[in-house]
Amino acid sequence: MMLSSRRFTKKRISLLFAYSLSALLMIWLSYLLPSLLPGDFVTAMYSTSEDVTLTAAQESELRAYYSQDTGFAKYLIKLIRLDWGNSYAFLTPVSELFFDALPWTLLLLVSANILAALTGFIAGVEAAFRRNSRFERSLVSCGTIMEGLPEICTGVILLAVFSLYLGWFPAAGAETAYAELSFQEWLLDVGHHLTLPLASLVIAYFPGNFLLTRTSMIMVISQPYIKTAQAKGLSGLRIRYAHAARNALLPLVTRFGLRLAFTVTGAFVVERIHAYPGLGTLLFNAIRLRDLPVIQAIVLISSIMVLAMIMLLELVYASLDPRVQDAYQR
Amino acid sequence: MMAKKFALTVHQNTQEDGDSLMALIQRCTLSLIFILFFGIICFASNSEIRIADPSGDWGFPTPYRHYPRGPGYIRMSMIFDTLIWKDTTGVIPALAESWSYEPETLSYLFTLRQGVKWHDGRPFTPADVVFTFQYIKEHAYNFVRLDSVASCEIEGEYQVRVKLREPYAPFLAYMATMPILPKHVWNKVSDPKKYVQPDSFIGTGPYTFVDFHKVKGTYLFEAFADYYQGRPKIDRLIYIKADDPLLALLTGKADLAQIEPNMVKILEKKGMTILRNQRGWNKKLMINHTKEPFSNKEFRHALAHAINRQEIIDKAHQGHGTVASDGLLSPDHEFYNPKTPSYEYNPAKARKILTSLGYTHGKDGFFTKDGKPLRVRLLASTVTTTDRDGEIIRHQLEQVGIAVDLQMQEKTAADTQIKAWDFDLAVSGHGGLLGDAVILNRMISPDTGSVNSARYAGSTKLLRLLKEQLHTTGKEKRRLILAEIQKIYAEELPALSLYYPESTAAYNPKKGISWYFTPGGIGTGIPICQNKAALLR
């Protein structure tokens, strides 16, 4: 017992070391990669303006003004002090921009992921227990087709139908700009604006969740212990969700976690189509303007999030599935 | 509250039958108060205009922080006034009541308006104007060039004299562009690029700044009650970000937006008013005249003959556009030279020129010279909207016998290469062709950094004339020089103007504002229909 627990801690430590090493690598990549983009802020901002044409001297002066790059070591030290630098475009702290955009992305992505995971899970479980029924077959074929539809396609179709023709939902933004509303009215307004982008994302995420749950459920159902449960005369609902579904949850949780980890890039397309003021939009604008500090921050946070999520998943696995715990101790 | 009282009255009324007349009067009075109350609410509710554009963010609307493009300038112009301004009638007074030019002393005398207030309530004085000249000379505001200004002094009680070093034709155009800054704010600011504080938004303009949301790309301005030309008609001016102007206009989210010409019919049906601007923006083919074979004028002529510009308009833009003049200045410009040489689409002539330059037709239909195939690299990017111009040009050049390697790139990536002369041909474009003719200097001169500029030093005569036109104040004399410039530019052809796309905007007339495109553009030529003068009574 003593020995196995020591081995366990050792494994944990080496794992932690591996994770910190990859975190450092990601910080370096997020520092380096954006600067490899062709062109710089001054070119993006000034080079095609007809109203302002700069002379070579003015240009190099501007370039010097907007260059904050002082090497990776300084970047790292600044990061540790939680200083993400200033945006070139606004000359205000990047963190301010980031936290302006983050709530909107979280609202969109978290609600889309939860909705898609819940509906996908329930539909998957129910479909698996009704194998070969018309319900199951039509749902599977629908899901397969939907899985093939890219977000950009569903997004545009939803916009055309519900915004342009029916006029039920607004086409752009996260709220009516500068509307003087009471809190309840504001909540309704936000919900109203959220509907279409949320729907595009749920439609995009649902089929994957559904198909995944169904497949793993089908494998679980054939296990003898389900037959035992049935023989014991347990209720159908209890068998499905307490006995069978718990064992089919693992892949879905993985998918859910990874989806959440890709929060920043996940909503990129949908945010663009609906002009939703989240991190995707912020990143898009920053790339367009070559606002390096903003790109660096967003790339860094999103890659660290992926890493953190993988780490978290590993911990969650252990409590979801005892076999994972065993693997550590062996 | 009101409704409760009303119900109470009704209740009383049914109880006391005898006094029914009294009750009726009471009821009527209450209803009247009720109606009046809501009427006032409706009446007092803010009138607002919402303007949409796809980018949203154009920087803080202050002179030193707005982005160096028209939309950034326009947002700033709502807050900051200039000495003079432009509307449909031409140049009009703004902070200067009147102005005159004295050729003997090379100076302009501006008589300033009295009783003008800054947004913080302080009085506007001639000292502010003098300060602005000094400050902008020290800290360049890139929309304005003050190199020709020798001095600016207060004269008399409310007059300012601006002395020039030499006669300078675009001076008034710059005066219609230069925002006047409050001395009491900026005299303590040493780095205006970094300065964003509540008081950096203080101007004398018709609107005061309330908010700019950087990520949402929205702006809120409120009418300035003490504006010297009277409180503007609309209380709240809002800029929103909307990727699709058609959707924004149709769903009532926006009252004004720049649109694509093919949206005109739908919007007209919905009761929108359509505005069409003069031709002031050109799609342009940049030619790398610093290297072989493009350094040869004849070769550039062959290219011009090989490209069917009408076909580009028809195939890529559904016919919405006109073939551009080869002299760069727009045919709608007052100084346009109708006798500018032009290069009609003539593939046979293009082949003939290439043959005379020593190229021979290879077996594959493409030209070769000294055993090397004639192969050019054409850069294309999204200049304003995604289009197929690059593909069509490739097809046309290949028809003539020039092999083309088409490279579609992201805009800044392409711009970076154009700037470094790392290209053969590149599709680009710019506006400003309606404003002051100083645009020719900016778009031809070899010492500008713009990727849209031909940066051409191949003709000393052209360079001399460009310099000369700036210092020629006589209109007819300037016209002659400009005619010659357009002629030489077309002959040299350092870049090829392809076409003028139709520029259209649509607005909701029910909001009570009649927007217009300013002839010659706002300031030095901004082709945007959001002229603040339209918002004044």
Short mmCIF file of C-alpha atoms in Angstrom, two decimals, chain A residues 62-310:
data_model
loop_
_atom_site.label_atom_id
_atom_site.label_comp_id
_atom_site.label_asym_id
_atom_site.label_seq_id
_atom_site.Cartn_x
_atom_site.Cartn_y
_atom_site.Cartn_z
CA LEU A 62 5.52 55.51 -35.87
CA ARG A 63 7.09 52.09 -36.08
CA ALA A 64 9.41 52.94 -33.23
CA TYR A 65 6.46 54.27 -31.24
CA TYR A 66 4.44 51.11 -31.61
CA SER A 67 7.19 48.60 -31.07
CA GLN A 68 6.96 47.11 -27.60
CA ASP A 69 8.93 43.98 -28.32
CA THR A 70 11.71 43.67 -25.78
CA GLY A 71 12.41 39.97 -26.02
CA PHE A 72 10.92 36.83 -24.56
CA ALA A 73 12.50 37.12 -21.12
CA LYS A 74 10.93 40.51 -20.47
CA TYR A 75 7.64 39.24 -21.88
CA LEU A 76 7.70 36.36 -19.44
CA ILE A 77 8.51 38.58 -16.48
CA LYS A 78 5.69 40.92 -17.44
CA LEU A 79 3.33 37.98 -17.73
CA ILE A 80 4.21 36.77 -14.27
CA ARG A 81 3.36 40.25 -12.99
CA LEU A 82 0.03 39.84 -14.85
CA ASP A 83 0.93 42.64 -17.24
CA TRP A 84 -0.23 41.75 -20.74
CA GLY A 85 1.01 44.96 -22.28
CA ASN A 86 -0.92 47.62 -24.16
CA SER A 87 -2.93 47.26 -27.33
CA TYR A 88 -1.35 49.13 -30.25
CA ALA A 89 -4.70 50.27 -31.59
CA PHE A 90 -6.08 51.69 -28.36
CA LEU A 91 -2.92 52.07 -26.28
CA THR A 92 -4.96 50.74 -23.37
CA PRO A 93 -4.14 47.58 -21.37
CA VAL A 94 -4.87 44.35 -23.23
CA SER A 95 -6.46 42.91 -20.10
CA GLU A 96 -9.13 45.62 -20.24
CA LEU A 97 -10.07 44.61 -23.78
CA PHE A 98 -9.90 40.94 -22.90
CA PHE A 99 -12.25 41.22 -19.95
CA ASP A 100 -14.62 43.40 -21.97
CA ALA A 101 -14.98 40.59 -24.50
CA LEU A 102 -14.73 37.54 -22.23
CA PRO A 103 -18.22 37.67 -20.61
CA TRP A 104 -19.93 37.64 -24.00
CA THR A 105 -17.93 34.70 -25.26
CA LEU A 106 -18.50 32.82 -22.01
CA LEU A 107 -22.22 33.49 -22.17
CA LEU A 108 -22.40 32.24 -25.75
CA LEU A 109 -20.04 29.29 -25.50
CA VAL A 110 -20.91 27.97 -22.06
CA SER A 111 -24.63 28.08 -22.69
CA ALA A 112 -24.19 26.51 -26.15
CA ASN A 113 -22.00 23.73 -24.76
CA ILE A 114 -24.30 22.96 -21.86
CA LEU A 115 -27.40 22.98 -24.04
CA ALA A 116 -25.79 20.87 -26.75
CA ALA A 117 -24.30 18.41 -24.24
CA LEU A 118 -27.58 17.97 -22.34
CA THR A 119 -29.77 17.57 -25.41
CA GLY A 120 -27.18 15.44 -27.18
CA PHE A 121 -26.77 13.22 -24.13
CA ILE A 122 -30.46 12.66 -23.54
CA ALA A 123 -31.18 12.13 -27.23
CA GLY A 124 -28.23 9.72 -27.45
CA VAL A 125 -29.35 7.64 -24.45
CA GLU A 126 -32.94 7.47 -25.62
CA ALA A 127 -31.93 6.61 -29.16
CA ALA A 128 -29.63 3.82 -28.02
CA PHE A 129 -32.43 2.20 -26.01
CA ARG A 130 -34.75 2.45 -29.00
CA ARG A 131 -32.29 0.91 -31.39
CA ASN A 132 -33.61 0.23 -34.91
CA SER A 133 -36.81 2.11 -34.24
CA ARG A 134 -37.92 4.79 -36.70
CA PHE A 135 -37.15 7.41 -34.04
CA GLU A 136 -33.56 6.27 -33.73
CA ARG A 137 -32.93 5.89 -37.43
CA SER A 138 -34.30 9.30 -38.38
CA LEU A 139 -32.41 10.97 -35.54
CA VAL A 140 -29.16 9.31 -36.56
CA SER A 141 -29.50 10.30 -40.19
CA CYS A 142 -30.49 13.85 -39.22
CA GLY A 143 -27.54 14.04 -36.84
CA THR A 144 -25.12 12.78 -39.47
CA ILE A 145 -26.29 15.39 -41.95
CA MET A 146 -26.18 18.15 -39.34
CA GLU A 147 -22.68 17.09 -38.32
CA GLY A 148 -21.60 17.77 -41.90
CA LEU A 149 -23.01 21.30 -41.90
CA PRO A 150 -20.38 23.89 -41.02
CA GLU A 151 -21.29 26.63 -38.52
CA ILE A 152 -20.92 29.29 -41.16
CA CYS A 153 -23.62 27.62 -43.21
CA THR A 154 -26.18 27.20 -40.42
CA GLY A 155 -25.36 30.69 -39.15
CA VAL A 156 -26.07 32.32 -42.47
CA ILE A 157 -29.24 30.28 -43.05
CA LEU A 158 -30.56 31.17 -39.60
CA LEU A 159 -29.78 34.83 -40.23
CA ALA A 160 -31.51 34.83 -43.60
CA VAL A 161 -34.64 33.08 -42.31
CA PHE A 162 -35.15 34.44 -38.81
CA SER A 163 -33.64 37.86 -39.16
CA LEU A 164 -34.07 38.94 -42.77
CA TYR A 165 -37.36 37.28 -43.79
CA LEU A 166 -39.21 36.80 -40.52
CA GLY A 167 -37.57 39.65 -38.66
CA TRP A 168 -37.88 37.81 -35.34
CA PHE A 169 -34.32 38.22 -34.18
CA PRO A 170 -31.69 40.95 -34.51
CA ALA A 171 -28.91 40.35 -37.00
CA ALA A 172 -25.89 41.70 -35.17
CA GLY A 173 -24.47 42.56 -31.79
CA ALA A 174 -25.04 41.28 -28.26
CA GLU A 175 -27.50 43.95 -27.16
CA THR A 176 -29.17 47.04 -28.52
CA ALA A 177 -26.44 49.67 -28.31
CA TYR A 178 -27.18 52.44 -25.82
CA ALA A 179 -30.82 51.49 -25.38
CA GLU A 180 -32.03 52.93 -22.10
CA LEU A 181 -33.59 49.80 -20.64
CA SER A 182 -34.52 48.53 -17.21
CA PHE A 183 -32.70 45.44 -15.96
CA GLN A 184 -35.46 43.02 -17.00
CA GLU A 185 -35.76 44.63 -20.40
CA TRP A 186 -32.01 44.46 -20.79
CA LEU A 187 -31.98 40.73 -19.95
CA LEU A 188 -34.67 40.14 -22.56
CA ASP A 189 -32.71 42.19 -25.06
CA VAL A 190 -29.54 40.18 -24.42
CA GLY A 191 -31.48 36.93 -24.74
CA HIS A 192 -33.05 38.16 -27.94
CA HIS A 193 -29.64 38.90 -29.41
CA LEU A 194 -28.19 35.65 -28.09
CA THR A 195 -30.77 33.37 -29.72
CA LEU A 196 -29.42 33.13 -33.25
CA PRO A 197 -25.71 32.73 -32.48
CA LEU A 198 -26.59 30.28 -29.72
CA ALA A 199 -28.80 28.29 -32.07
CA SER A 200 -26.05 28.11 -34.69
CA LEU A 201 -23.63 26.77 -32.10
CA VAL A 202 -26.07 24.30 -30.57
CA ILE A 203 -26.93 22.98 -34.02
CA ALA A 204 -23.22 22.60 -34.67
CA TYR A 205 -22.40 20.87 -31.37
CA PHE A 206 -25.51 18.75 -30.85
CA PRO A 207 -24.98 16.04 -33.50
CA GLY A 208 -21.47 15.19 -32.30
CA ASN A 209 -22.66 14.83 -28.72
CA PHE A 210 -25.66 12.82 -29.78
CA LEU A 211 -23.79 10.38 -32.03
CA LEU A 212 -21.04 9.93 -29.48
CA THR A 213 -23.42 9.17 -26.61
CA ARG A 214 -25.47 6.82 -28.73
CA THR A 215 -22.46 4.80 -29.85
CA SER A 216 -20.99 4.41 -26.40
CA MET A 217 -24.42 3.61 -24.97
CA ILE A 218 -24.95 0.82 -27.48
CA MET A 219 -21.73 -0.79 -26.30
CA VAL A 220 -22.75 -0.45 -22.66
CA ILE A 221 -26.27 -1.82 -23.14
CA SER A 222 -25.01 -5.19 -24.31
CA GLN A 223 -23.07 -5.62 -21.05
CA PRO A 224 -24.43 -8.33 -18.72
CA TYR A 225 -24.88 -5.96 -15.75
CA ILE A 226 -27.63 -4.11 -17.62
CA LYS A 227 -29.46 -7.40 -18.02
CA THR A 228 -29.03 -7.96 -14.30
CA ALA A 229 -30.49 -4.57 -13.56
CA GLN A 230 -33.40 -5.31 -15.84
CA ALA A 231 -33.91 -8.67 -14.19
CA LYS A 232 -33.99 -6.94 -10.79
CA GLY A 233 -37.03 -5.09 -12.10
CA LEU A 234 -35.55 -1.58 -11.85
CA SER A 235 -37.38 1.21 -13.63
CA GLY A 236 -36.35 1.98 -17.20
CA LEU A 237 -35.29 5.50 -16.34
CA ARG A 238 -33.06 4.29 -13.53
CA ILE A 239 -31.41 1.66 -15.71
CA ARG A 240 -30.80 4.11 -18.52
CA TYR A 241 -29.39 6.99 -16.56
CA ALA A 242 -28.04 5.58 -13.31
CA HIS A 243 -26.61 2.33 -14.57
CA ALA A 244 -25.92 2.56 -18.27
CA ALA A 245 -25.43 6.22 -19.06
CA ARG A 246 -22.90 6.81 -16.31
CA ASN A 247 -20.54 4.45 -18.07
CA ALA A 248 -21.10 6.11 -21.40
CA LEU A 249 -20.41 9.56 -19.97
CA LEU A 250 -16.64 9.52 -20.26
CA PRO A 251 -16.24 10.34 -23.95
CA LEU A 252 -18.94 13.01 -23.70
CA VAL A 253 -17.21 14.72 -20.79
CA THR A 254 -13.98 14.70 -22.76
CA ARG A 255 -15.71 16.30 -25.68
CA PHE A 256 -17.48 18.82 -23.47
CA GLY A 257 -14.23 19.80 -21.78
CA LEU A 258 -12.28 20.16 -24.98
CA ARG A 259 -15.07 22.21 -26.52
CA LEU A 260 -14.97 24.52 -23.52
CA ALA A 261 -11.22 24.76 -23.80
CA PHE A 262 -11.62 26.02 -27.34
CA THR A 263 -13.84 28.83 -26.09
CA VAL A 264 -11.86 31.54 -27.84
CA THR A 265 -11.55 29.98 -31.23
CA GLY A 266 -14.73 27.94 -30.92
CA ALA A 267 -17.08 30.82 -31.48
CA PHE A 268 -14.83 32.62 -33.96
CA VAL A 269 -16.98 32.01 -37.02
CA VAL A 270 -20.31 32.48 -35.29
CA GLU A 271 -19.13 35.66 -33.58
CA ARG A 272 -18.02 37.00 -36.93
CA ILE A 273 -21.32 36.28 -38.65
CA HIS A 274 -23.39 37.81 -35.88
CA ALA A 275 -20.95 40.63 -35.03
CA TYR A 276 -20.96 39.29 -31.47
CA PRO A 277 -18.51 41.26 -29.32
CA GLY A 278 -16.60 38.31 -27.89
CA LEU A 279 -13.02 37.12 -27.93
CA GLY A 280 -13.33 35.79 -31.49
CA THR A 281 -14.23 39.24 -32.74
CA LEU A 282 -11.48 40.78 -30.66
CA LEU A 283 -8.94 38.32 -32.09
CA PHE A 284 -10.17 38.90 -35.63
CA ASN A 285 -9.82 42.66 -35.32
CA ALA A 286 -6.43 42.31 -33.67
CA ILE A 287 -5.14 40.13 -36.51
CA ARG A 288 -6.56 42.52 -39.10
CA LEU A 289 -4.73 45.42 -37.46
CA ARG A 290 -1.67 43.38 -36.48
CA ASP A 291 -2.25 44.41 -32.88
CA LEU A 292 0.40 41.99 -31.62
CA PRO A 293 -0.04 42.34 -27.84
CA VAL A 294 -3.75 41.54 -28.17
CA ILE A 295 -3.11 38.55 -30.44
CA GLN A 296 -0.42 37.26 -28.08
CA ALA A 297 -2.69 37.51 -25.06
CA ILE A 298 -5.63 35.76 -26.69
CA VAL A 299 -3.50 33.00 -28.20
CA LEU A 300 -1.80 32.49 -24.85
CA ILE A 301 -4.98 32.36 -22.81
CA SER A 302 -6.67 30.00 -25.22
CA SER A 303 -3.74 27.61 -25.36
CA ILE A 304 -3.36 27.66 -21.60
CA MET A 305 -7.06 26.96 -21.32
CA VAL A 306 -6.72 23.86 -23.48
CA LEU A 307 -3.89 22.68 -21.28
CA ALA A 308 -5.75 23.40 -18.07
CA MET A 309 -8.83 21.68 -19.36
CA ILE A 310 -6.91 18.53 -20.28
#
